[in-house]
Amino acid sequence: MSQPQYRLVVKSGGVVGTAYALETAEIYIGRDVQNDIVIAEAEVSRRHARLNRQADAYVLEDLGSTNGTFVNGKRLVAPYTLRPGDEIRIGPHVVLVFEQVFDPDATVAVSAPTLREAAKPAPQPSAPAAPAPPPAEAPAPSPASPAPPPPAAAQPAPAPPPIPETPASPPNRRWWLYALLLGFLFLCLLVGLGLWYIDSHYLWCTVFPFLFPGACP
């Protein structure tokens, strides 16, 4: 049985869709033209990573590159055995997909029947089954009993008596209350302004000399 074949397909960072067949036991990836897979990117090291064939798989190893080698978003810190579908990022931009190549012309092995199975006689056709007896007549349905009368509709509950409205206060009385309140506020304002004027002009001894008999001249 032949070994499975693999390839790397460019997903981004280069000519998208370019496929590199992995056919040798050791494959180098990097910026230098002597590599097996050349990636002409400034962020890719001259000899960036290496693929080693081990049995039926490839093992990816970073060769101390500056910007690192990543598999499925994780930076490699040790050799990693690739699986079909893994995404390899070389530097910050180039992404390669590891894929297995299937040979459409490969022969599919089919197990042959054993001698014992081949020697088994073919099954004999069974005798025709006897005709089934005619179905028995179903008894006539009994007359349905009359449906019970519908229940009487519930009587609506009597409406509650209306709540008497509280008589509103006469409008004249409310107007007088507002007038008294405004008059009181105006009086307080006048008193406050007068006291402020007396205090700001030092007129206490002139207006109220009896309040400070010892202090006023």
PDB file of C-alpha atoms in Angstrom:
ATOM      1  CA  MET A   1       0.000   0.000   0.000  1.00  0.00           C
ATOM      2  CA  SER A   2       1.477   3.416  -1.033  1.00  0.00           C
ATOM      3  CA  GLN A   3       2.001   6.228   1.423  1.00  0.00           C
ATOM      4  CA  PRO A   4      -0.547   9.061   1.486  1.00  0.00           C
ATOM      5  CA  GLN A   5       0.400  12.172  -0.457  1.00  0.00           C
ATOM      6  CA  TYR A   6       0.169  15.720   0.890  1.00  0.00           C
ATOM      7  CA  ARG A   7       0.472  19.301  -0.340  1.00  0.00           C
ATOM      8  CA  LEU A   8       0.528  22.911   0.910  1.00  0.00           C
ATOM      9  CA  VAL A   9      -1.956  25.360  -0.635  1.00  0.00           C
ATOM     10  CA  VAL A  10      -1.551  29.153  -0.321  1.00  0.00           C
ATOM     11  CA  LYS A  11      -4.570  30.657   1.431  1.00  0.00           C
ATOM     12  CA  SER A  12      -3.339  34.263   1.854  1.00  0.00           C
ATOM     13  CA  GLY A  13      -0.209  36.395   1.638  1.00  0.00           C
ATOM     14  CA  GLY A  14       0.854  35.277  -1.839  1.00  0.00           C
ATOM     15  CA  VAL A  15      -0.664  33.858  -5.006  1.00  0.00           C
ATOM     16  CA  VAL A  16      -3.819  32.395  -3.474  1.00  0.00           C
ATOM     17  CA  GLY A  17      -4.502  28.841  -4.626  1.00  0.00           C
ATOM     18  CA  THR A  18      -0.886  27.950  -5.439  1.00  0.00           C
ATOM     19  CA  ALA A  19      -0.230  24.317  -4.408  1.00  0.00           C
ATOM     20  CA  TYR A  20       3.148  22.844  -3.402  1.00  0.00           C
ATOM     21  CA  ALA A  21       3.314  19.040  -3.605  1.00  0.00           C
ATOM     22  CA  LEU A  22       5.216  17.466  -0.705  1.00  0.00           C
ATOM     23  CA  GLU A  23       7.167  14.647  -2.367  1.00  0.00           C
ATOM     24  CA  THR A  24      10.500  14.461  -0.499  1.00  0.00           C
ATOM     25  CA  ALA A  25      11.430  13.403   3.013  1.00  0.00           C
ATOM     26  CA  GLU A  26      12.800  16.844   3.940  1.00  0.00           C
ATOM     27  CA  ILE A  27      11.390  20.168   2.723  1.00  0.00           C
ATOM     28  CA  TYR A  28      12.685  23.633   3.629  1.00  0.00           C
ATOM     29  CA  ILE A  29      10.538  26.783   3.644  1.00  0.00           C
ATOM     30  CA  GLY A  30      11.992  30.311   3.584  1.00  0.00           C
ATOM     31  CA  ARG A  31      12.895  33.489   1.704  1.00  0.00           C
ATOM     32  CA  ASP A  32      16.122  32.161   0.183  1.00  0.00           C
ATOM     33  CA  VAL A  33      15.818  30.838  -3.386  1.00  0.00           C
ATOM     34  CA  GLN A  34      17.592  27.602  -2.401  1.00  0.00           C
ATOM     35  CA  ASN A  35      14.616  26.497  -0.284  1.00  0.00           C
ATOM     36  CA  ASP A  36      12.153  23.928  -1.583  1.00  0.00           C
ATOM     37  CA  ILE A  37       9.253  26.341  -1.010  1.00  0.00           C
ATOM     38  CA  VAL A  38      10.312  29.970  -1.572  1.00  0.00           C
ATOM     39  CA  ILE A  39       8.240  32.753   0.048  1.00  0.00           C
ATOM     40  CA  ALA A  40       9.497  36.163  -1.075  1.00  0.00           C
ATOM     41  CA  GLU A  41       8.355  38.163   1.947  1.00  0.00           C
ATOM     42  CA  ALA A  42      10.584  40.517   3.967  1.00  0.00           C
ATOM     43  CA  GLU A  43       9.121  39.202   7.248  1.00  0.00           C
ATOM     44  CA  VAL A  44      10.022  35.575   6.346  1.00  0.00           C
ATOM     45  CA  SER A  45      13.473  34.346   7.420  1.00  0.00           C
ATOM     46  CA  ARG A  46      15.949  33.001   4.862  1.00  0.00           C
ATOM     47  CA  ARG A  47      15.476  29.472   6.217  1.00  0.00           C
ATOM     48  CA  HIS A  48      12.248  29.757   8.173  1.00  0.00           C
ATOM     49  CA  ALA A  49      10.849  26.237   8.774  1.00  0.00           C
ATOM     50  CA  ARG A  50      11.331  22.588   7.832  1.00  0.00           C
ATOM     51  CA  LEU A  51       9.040  19.630   7.065  1.00  0.00           C
ATOM     52  CA  ASN A  52      10.225  16.082   7.849  1.00  0.00           C
ATOM     53  CA  ARG A  53       8.437  12.977   6.566  1.00  0.00           C
ATOM     54  CA  GLN A  54       7.901  10.465   9.373  1.00  0.00           C
ATOM     55  CA  ALA A  55       5.984   7.306   8.412  1.00  0.00           C
ATOM     56  CA  ASP A  56       2.647   8.490   6.960  1.00  0.00           C
ATOM     57  CA  ALA A  57       2.803  12.087   8.222  1.00  0.00           C
ATOM     58  CA  TYR A  58       4.844  15.293   8.042  1.00  0.00           C
ATOM     59  CA  VAL A  59       6.354  16.996  11.099  1.00  0.00           C
ATOM     60  CA  LEU A  60       6.723  20.802  11.001  1.00  0.00           C
ATOM     61  CA  GLU A  61       9.604  22.489  12.838  1.00  0.00           C
ATOM     62  CA  ASP A  62      10.498  26.181  13.179  1.00  0.00           C
ATOM     63  CA  LEU A  63      14.190  26.901  12.504  1.00  0.00           C
ATOM     64  CA  GLY A  64      14.580  29.846  14.890  1.00  0.00           C
ATOM     65  CA  SER A  65      12.833  32.342  12.624  1.00  0.00           C
ATOM     66  CA  THR A  66      12.447  35.977  13.679  1.00  0.00           C
ATOM     67  CA  ASN A  67       8.673  36.273  13.274  1.00  0.00           C
ATOM     68  CA  GLY A  68       7.844  32.655  14.130  1.00  0.00           C
ATOM     69  CA  THR A  69       5.858  29.786  12.644  1.00  0.00           C
ATOM     70  CA  PHE A  70       2.229  29.308  13.711  1.00  0.00           C
ATOM     71  CA  VAL A  71      -0.187  26.375  13.399  1.00  0.00           C
ATOM     72  CA  ASN A  72      -3.892  27.145  13.833  1.00  0.00           C
ATOM     73  CA  GLY A  73      -3.001  30.453  15.495  1.00  0.00           C
ATOM     74  CA  LYS A  74      -0.482  29.037  18.014  1.00  0.00           C
ATOM     75  CA  ARG A  75       3.244  29.665  17.743  1.00  0.00           C
ATOM     76  CA  LEU A  76       5.413  26.558  17.418  1.00  0.00           C
ATOM     77  CA  VAL A  77       7.804  25.937  20.288  1.00  0.00           C
ATOM     78  CA  ALA A  78       8.452  22.264  19.422  1.00  0.00           C
ATOM     79  CA  PRO A  79       8.073  19.984  16.362  1.00  0.00           C
ATOM     80  CA  TYR A  80       4.423  19.424  15.450  1.00  0.00           C
ATOM     81  CA  THR A  81       2.843  16.538  13.495  1.00  0.00           C
ATOM     82  CA  LEU A  82       0.546  18.048  10.882  1.00  0.00           C
ATOM     83  CA  ARG A  83      -2.974  16.877  10.201  1.00  0.00           C
ATOM     84  CA  PRO A  84      -5.058  17.588   7.070  1.00  0.00           C
ATOM     85  CA  GLY A  85      -6.772  20.943   7.420  1.00  0.00           C
ATOM     86  CA  ASP A  86      -4.112  22.554   9.646  1.00  0.00           C
ATOM     87  CA  GLU A  87      -3.329  26.190   8.780  1.00  0.00           C
ATOM     88  CA  ILE A  88       0.368  27.146   8.834  1.00  0.00           C
ATOM     89  CA  ARG A  89       1.265  30.825   9.112  1.00  0.00           C
ATOM     90  CA  ILE A  90       4.782  31.797   8.045  1.00  0.00           C
ATOM     91  CA  GLY A  91       5.507  35.247   9.449  1.00  0.00           C
ATOM     92  CA  PRO A  92       2.677  37.751   9.822  1.00  0.00           C
ATOM     93  CA  HIS A  93       0.981  37.373   6.413  1.00  0.00           C
ATOM     94  CA  VAL A  94       1.522  34.069   4.557  1.00  0.00           C
ATOM     95  CA  VAL A  95      -0.962  31.280   5.402  1.00  0.00           C
ATOM     96  CA  LEU A  96      -0.641  27.744   3.959  1.00  0.00           C
ATOM     97  CA  VAL A  97      -3.176  24.925   4.340  1.00  0.00           C
ATOM     98  CA  PHE A  98      -1.916  21.347   4.807  1.00  0.00           C
ATOM     99  CA  GLU A  99      -4.028  18.987   2.661  1.00  0.00           C
ATOM    100  CA  GLN A 100      -4.010  15.299   1.806  1.00  0.00           C
ATOM    101  CA  VAL A 101      -4.087  14.419  -1.891  1.00  0.00           C
ATOM    102  CA  PHE A 102      -6.348  11.527  -2.905  1.00  0.00           C
ATOM    103  CA  ASP A 103      -5.546   9.546  -6.073  1.00  0.00           C
ATOM    104  CA  PRO A 104      -8.769   9.124  -8.107  1.00  0.00           C
ATOM    105  CA  ASP A 105      -7.214   6.178 -10.006  1.00  0.00           C
ATOM    106  CA  ALA A 106      -6.344   4.219  -6.857  1.00  0.00           C
ATOM    107  CA  THR A 107      -7.792   0.697  -6.710  1.00  0.00           C
ATOM    108  CA  VAL A 108     -10.184   0.101  -3.838  1.00  0.00           C
ATOM    109  CA  ALA A 109      -9.629  -3.275  -2.166  1.00  0.00           C
ATOM    110  CA  VAL A 110     -12.789  -5.372  -1.756  1.00  0.00           C
ATOM    111  CA  SER A 111     -12.810  -8.499   0.399  1.00  0.00           C
ATOM    112  CA  ALA A 112     -13.761 -11.651  -1.545  1.00  0.00           C
ATOM    113  CA  PRO A 113     -16.442 -14.015  -0.160  1.00  0.00           C
ATOM    114  CA  THR A 114     -15.160 -17.078   1.691  1.00  0.00           C
ATOM    115  CA  LEU A 115     -15.552 -20.619   0.342  1.00  0.00           C
ATOM    116  CA  ARG A 116     -18.132 -21.412   2.991  1.00  0.00           C
ATOM    117  CA  GLU A 117     -20.266 -18.438   1.957  1.00  0.00           C
ATOM    118  CA  ALA A 118     -19.929 -19.364  -1.732  1.00  0.00           C
ATOM    119  CA  ALA A 119     -20.972 -22.979  -1.040  1.00  0.00           C
ATOM    120  CA  LYS A 120     -24.220 -21.999   0.660  1.00  0.00           C
ATOM    121  CA  PRO A 121     -27.245 -23.083  -1.427  1.00  0.00           C
ATOM    122  CA  ALA A 122     -29.512 -20.401  -2.737  1.00  0.00           C
ATOM    123  CA  PRO A 123     -32.657 -19.997  -0.661  1.00  0.00           C
ATOM    124  CA  GLN A 124     -35.687 -21.870  -2.069  1.00  0.00           C
ATOM    125  CA  PRO A 125     -38.777 -19.821  -2.825  1.00  0.00           C
ATOM    126  CA  SER A 126     -41.393 -20.309  -0.162  1.00  0.00           C
ATOM    127  CA  ALA A 127     -44.849 -21.729  -0.941  1.00  0.00           C
ATOM    128  CA  PRO A 128     -47.552 -19.180  -1.715  1.00  0.00           C
ATOM    129  CA  ALA A 129     -49.402 -18.132   1.372  1.00  0.00           C
ATOM    130  CA  ALA A 130     -53.034 -19.122   1.781  1.00  0.00           C
ATOM    131  CA  PRO A 131     -55.544 -16.377   1.029  1.00  0.00           C
ATOM    132  CA  ALA A 132     -56.578 -14.452   4.086  1.00  0.00           C
ATOM    133  CA  PRO A 133     -60.178 -14.980   5.306  1.00  0.00           C
ATOM    134  CA  PRO A 134     -62.625 -12.177   4.519  1.00  0.00           C
ATOM    135  CA  PRO A 135     -62.901  -9.646   7.312  1.00  0.00           C
ATOM    136  CA  ALA A 136     -65.785 -10.087   9.700  1.00  0.00           C
ATOM    137  CA  GLU A 137     -68.593  -7.585   9.474  1.00  0.00           C
ATOM    138  CA  ALA A 138     -68.392  -4.924  12.128  1.00  0.00           C
ATOM    139  CA  PRO A 139     -71.447  -4.634  14.412  1.00  0.00           C
ATOM    140  CA  ALA A 140     -73.805  -1.765  13.710  1.00  0.00           C
ATOM    141  CA  PRO A 141     -73.024   1.260  15.848  1.00  0.00           C
ATOM    142  CA  SER A 142     -75.398   1.844  18.750  1.00  0.00           C
ATOM    143  CA  PRO A 143     -77.457   5.056  18.652  1.00  0.00           C
ATOM    144  CA  ALA A 144     -75.623   7.906  20.282  1.00  0.00           C
ATOM    145  CA  SER A 145     -76.995   9.121  23.576  1.00  0.00           C
ATOM    146  CA  PRO A 146     -78.409  12.660  23.517  1.00  0.00           C
ATOM    147  CA  ALA A 147     -75.960  15.354  24.541  1.00  0.00           C
ATOM    148  CA  PRO A 148     -76.566  16.885  27.979  1.00  0.00           C
ATOM    149  CA  PRO A 149     -78.152  20.353  27.955  1.00  0.00           C
ATOM    150  CA  PRO A 150     -75.654  23.220  28.157  1.00  0.00           C
ATOM    151  CA  PRO A 151     -75.200  24.757  31.608  1.00  0.00           C
ATOM    152  CA  ALA A 152     -77.104  27.921  32.344  1.00  0.00           C
ATOM    153  CA  ALA A 153     -75.174  31.111  31.764  1.00  0.00           C
ATOM    154  CA  ALA A 154     -73.920  32.755  34.932  1.00  0.00           C
ATOM    155  CA  GLN A 155     -75.795  35.883  35.920  1.00  0.00           C
ATOM    156  CA  PRO A 156     -73.659  39.049  35.850  1.00  0.00           C
ATOM    157  CA  ALA A 157     -72.769  40.468  39.259  1.00  0.00           C
ATOM    158  CA  PRO A 158     -74.565  43.706  40.203  1.00  0.00           C
ATOM    159  CA  ALA A 159     -72.567  46.856  39.577  1.00  0.00           C
ATOM    160  CA  PRO A 160     -71.183  48.550  42.723  1.00  0.00           C
ATOM    161  CA  PRO A 161     -72.902  51.772  43.821  1.00  0.00           C
ATOM    162  CA  PRO A 162     -71.262  54.954  42.523  1.00  0.00           C
ATOM    163  CA  ILE A 163     -68.810  56.660  44.859  1.00  0.00           C
ATOM    164  CA  PRO A 164     -70.061  60.136  45.817  1.00  0.00           C
ATOM    165  CA  GLU A 165     -67.784  62.891  44.616  1.00  0.00           C
ATOM    166  CA  THR A 166     -66.191  65.163  47.181  1.00  0.00           C
ATOM    167  CA  PRO A 167     -67.486  68.684  46.696  1.00  0.00           C
ATOM    168  CA  ALA A 168     -64.768  70.992  45.485  1.00  0.00           C
ATOM    169  CA  SER A 169     -63.927  74.055  47.510  1.00  0.00           C
ATOM    170  CA  PRO A 170     -65.510  77.234  46.240  1.00  0.00           C
ATOM    171  CA  PRO A 171     -63.301  79.076  43.735  1.00  0.00           C
ATOM    172  CA  ASN A 172     -63.682  82.391  45.604  1.00  0.00           C
ATOM    173  CA  ARG A 173     -62.181  80.975  48.791  1.00  0.00           C
ATOM    174  CA  ARG A 174     -59.236  79.501  46.898  1.00  0.00           C
ATOM    175  CA  TRP A 175     -58.588  82.854  45.159  1.00  0.00           C
ATOM    176  CA  TRP A 176     -58.443  84.667  48.537  1.00  0.00           C
ATOM    177  CA  LEU A 177     -55.942  82.140  49.849  1.00  0.00           C
ATOM    178  CA  TYR A 178     -53.685  82.754  46.841  1.00  0.00           C
ATOM    179  CA  ALA A 179     -53.988  86.529  47.279  1.00  0.00           C
ATOM    180  CA  LEU A 180     -53.038  86.377  50.971  1.00  0.00           C
ATOM    181  CA  LEU A 181     -50.064  84.120  50.224  1.00  0.00           C
ATOM    182  CA  LEU A 182     -48.783  86.439  47.488  1.00  0.00           C
ATOM    183  CA  GLY A 183     -49.244  89.477  49.741  1.00  0.00           C
ATOM    184  CA  PHE A 184     -47.263  87.827  52.528  1.00  0.00           C
ATOM    185  CA  LEU A 185     -44.450  86.900  50.158  1.00  0.00           C
ATOM    186  CA  PHE A 186     -44.350  90.464  48.764  1.00  0.00           C
ATOM    187  CA  LEU A 187     -44.196  91.900  52.295  1.00  0.00           C
ATOM    188  CA  CYS A 188     -41.314  89.582  53.200  1.00  0.00           C
ATOM    189  CA  LEU A 189     -39.509  90.673  50.038  1.00  0.00           C
ATOM    190  CA  LEU A 190     -39.918  94.368  50.915  1.00  0.00           C
ATOM    191  CA  VAL A 191     -38.696  93.825  54.477  1.00  0.00           C
ATOM    192  CA  GLY A 192     -35.703  91.863  53.215  1.00  0.00           C
ATOM    193  CA  LEU A 193     -34.802  94.561  50.669  1.00  0.00           C
ATOM    194  CA  GLY A 194     -35.125  97.277  53.311  1.00  0.00           C
ATOM    195  CA  LEU A 195     -32.887  95.466  55.775  1.00  0.00           C
ATOM    196  CA  TRP A 196     -30.352  94.799  53.044  1.00  0.00           C
ATOM    197  CA  TYR A 197     -30.306  98.491  52.073  1.00  0.00           C
ATOM    198  CA  ILE A 198     -29.913  99.668  55.724  1.00  0.00           C
ATOM    199  CA  ASP A 199     -27.126  97.196  56.358  1.00  0.00           C
ATOM    200  CA  SER A 200     -25.252  97.922  53.122  1.00  0.00           C
ATOM    201  CA  HIS A 201     -25.320 101.731  53.813  1.00  0.00           C
ATOM    202  CA  TYR A 202     -24.686 101.484  57.589  1.00  0.00           C
ATOM    203  CA  LEU A 203     -27.975 103.204  58.465  1.00  0.00           C
ATOM    204  CA  TRP A 204     -28.839 101.215  61.562  1.00  0.00           C
ATOM    205  CA  CYS A 205     -28.143 104.161  63.937  1.00  0.00           C
ATOM    206  CA  THR A 206     -30.091 106.542  61.662  1.00  0.00           C
ATOM    207  CA  VAL A 207     -33.199 104.387  61.218  1.00  0.00           C
ATOM    208  CA  PHE A 208     -33.201 102.383  64.454  1.00  0.00           C
ATOM    209  CA  PRO A 209     -31.141 104.377  67.028  1.00  0.00           C
ATOM    210  CA  PHE A 210     -33.100 102.858  69.888  1.00  0.00           C
ATOM    211  CA  LEU A 211     -31.872  99.366  69.030  1.00  0.00           C
ATOM    212  CA  PHE A 212     -28.235 100.217  69.786  1.00  0.00           C
ATOM    213  CA  PRO A 213     -28.288 103.009  72.456  1.00  0.00           C
ATOM    214  CA  GLY A 214     -24.677 102.459  73.515  1.00  0.00           C
ATOM    215  CA  ALA A 215     -23.258 101.907  70.037  1.00  0.00           C
ATOM    216  CA  CYS A 216     -24.855 104.853  68.211  1.00  0.00           C
ATOM    217  CA  PRO A 217     -23.338 108.360  68.766  1.00  0.00           C
TER     218      PRO A 217
END
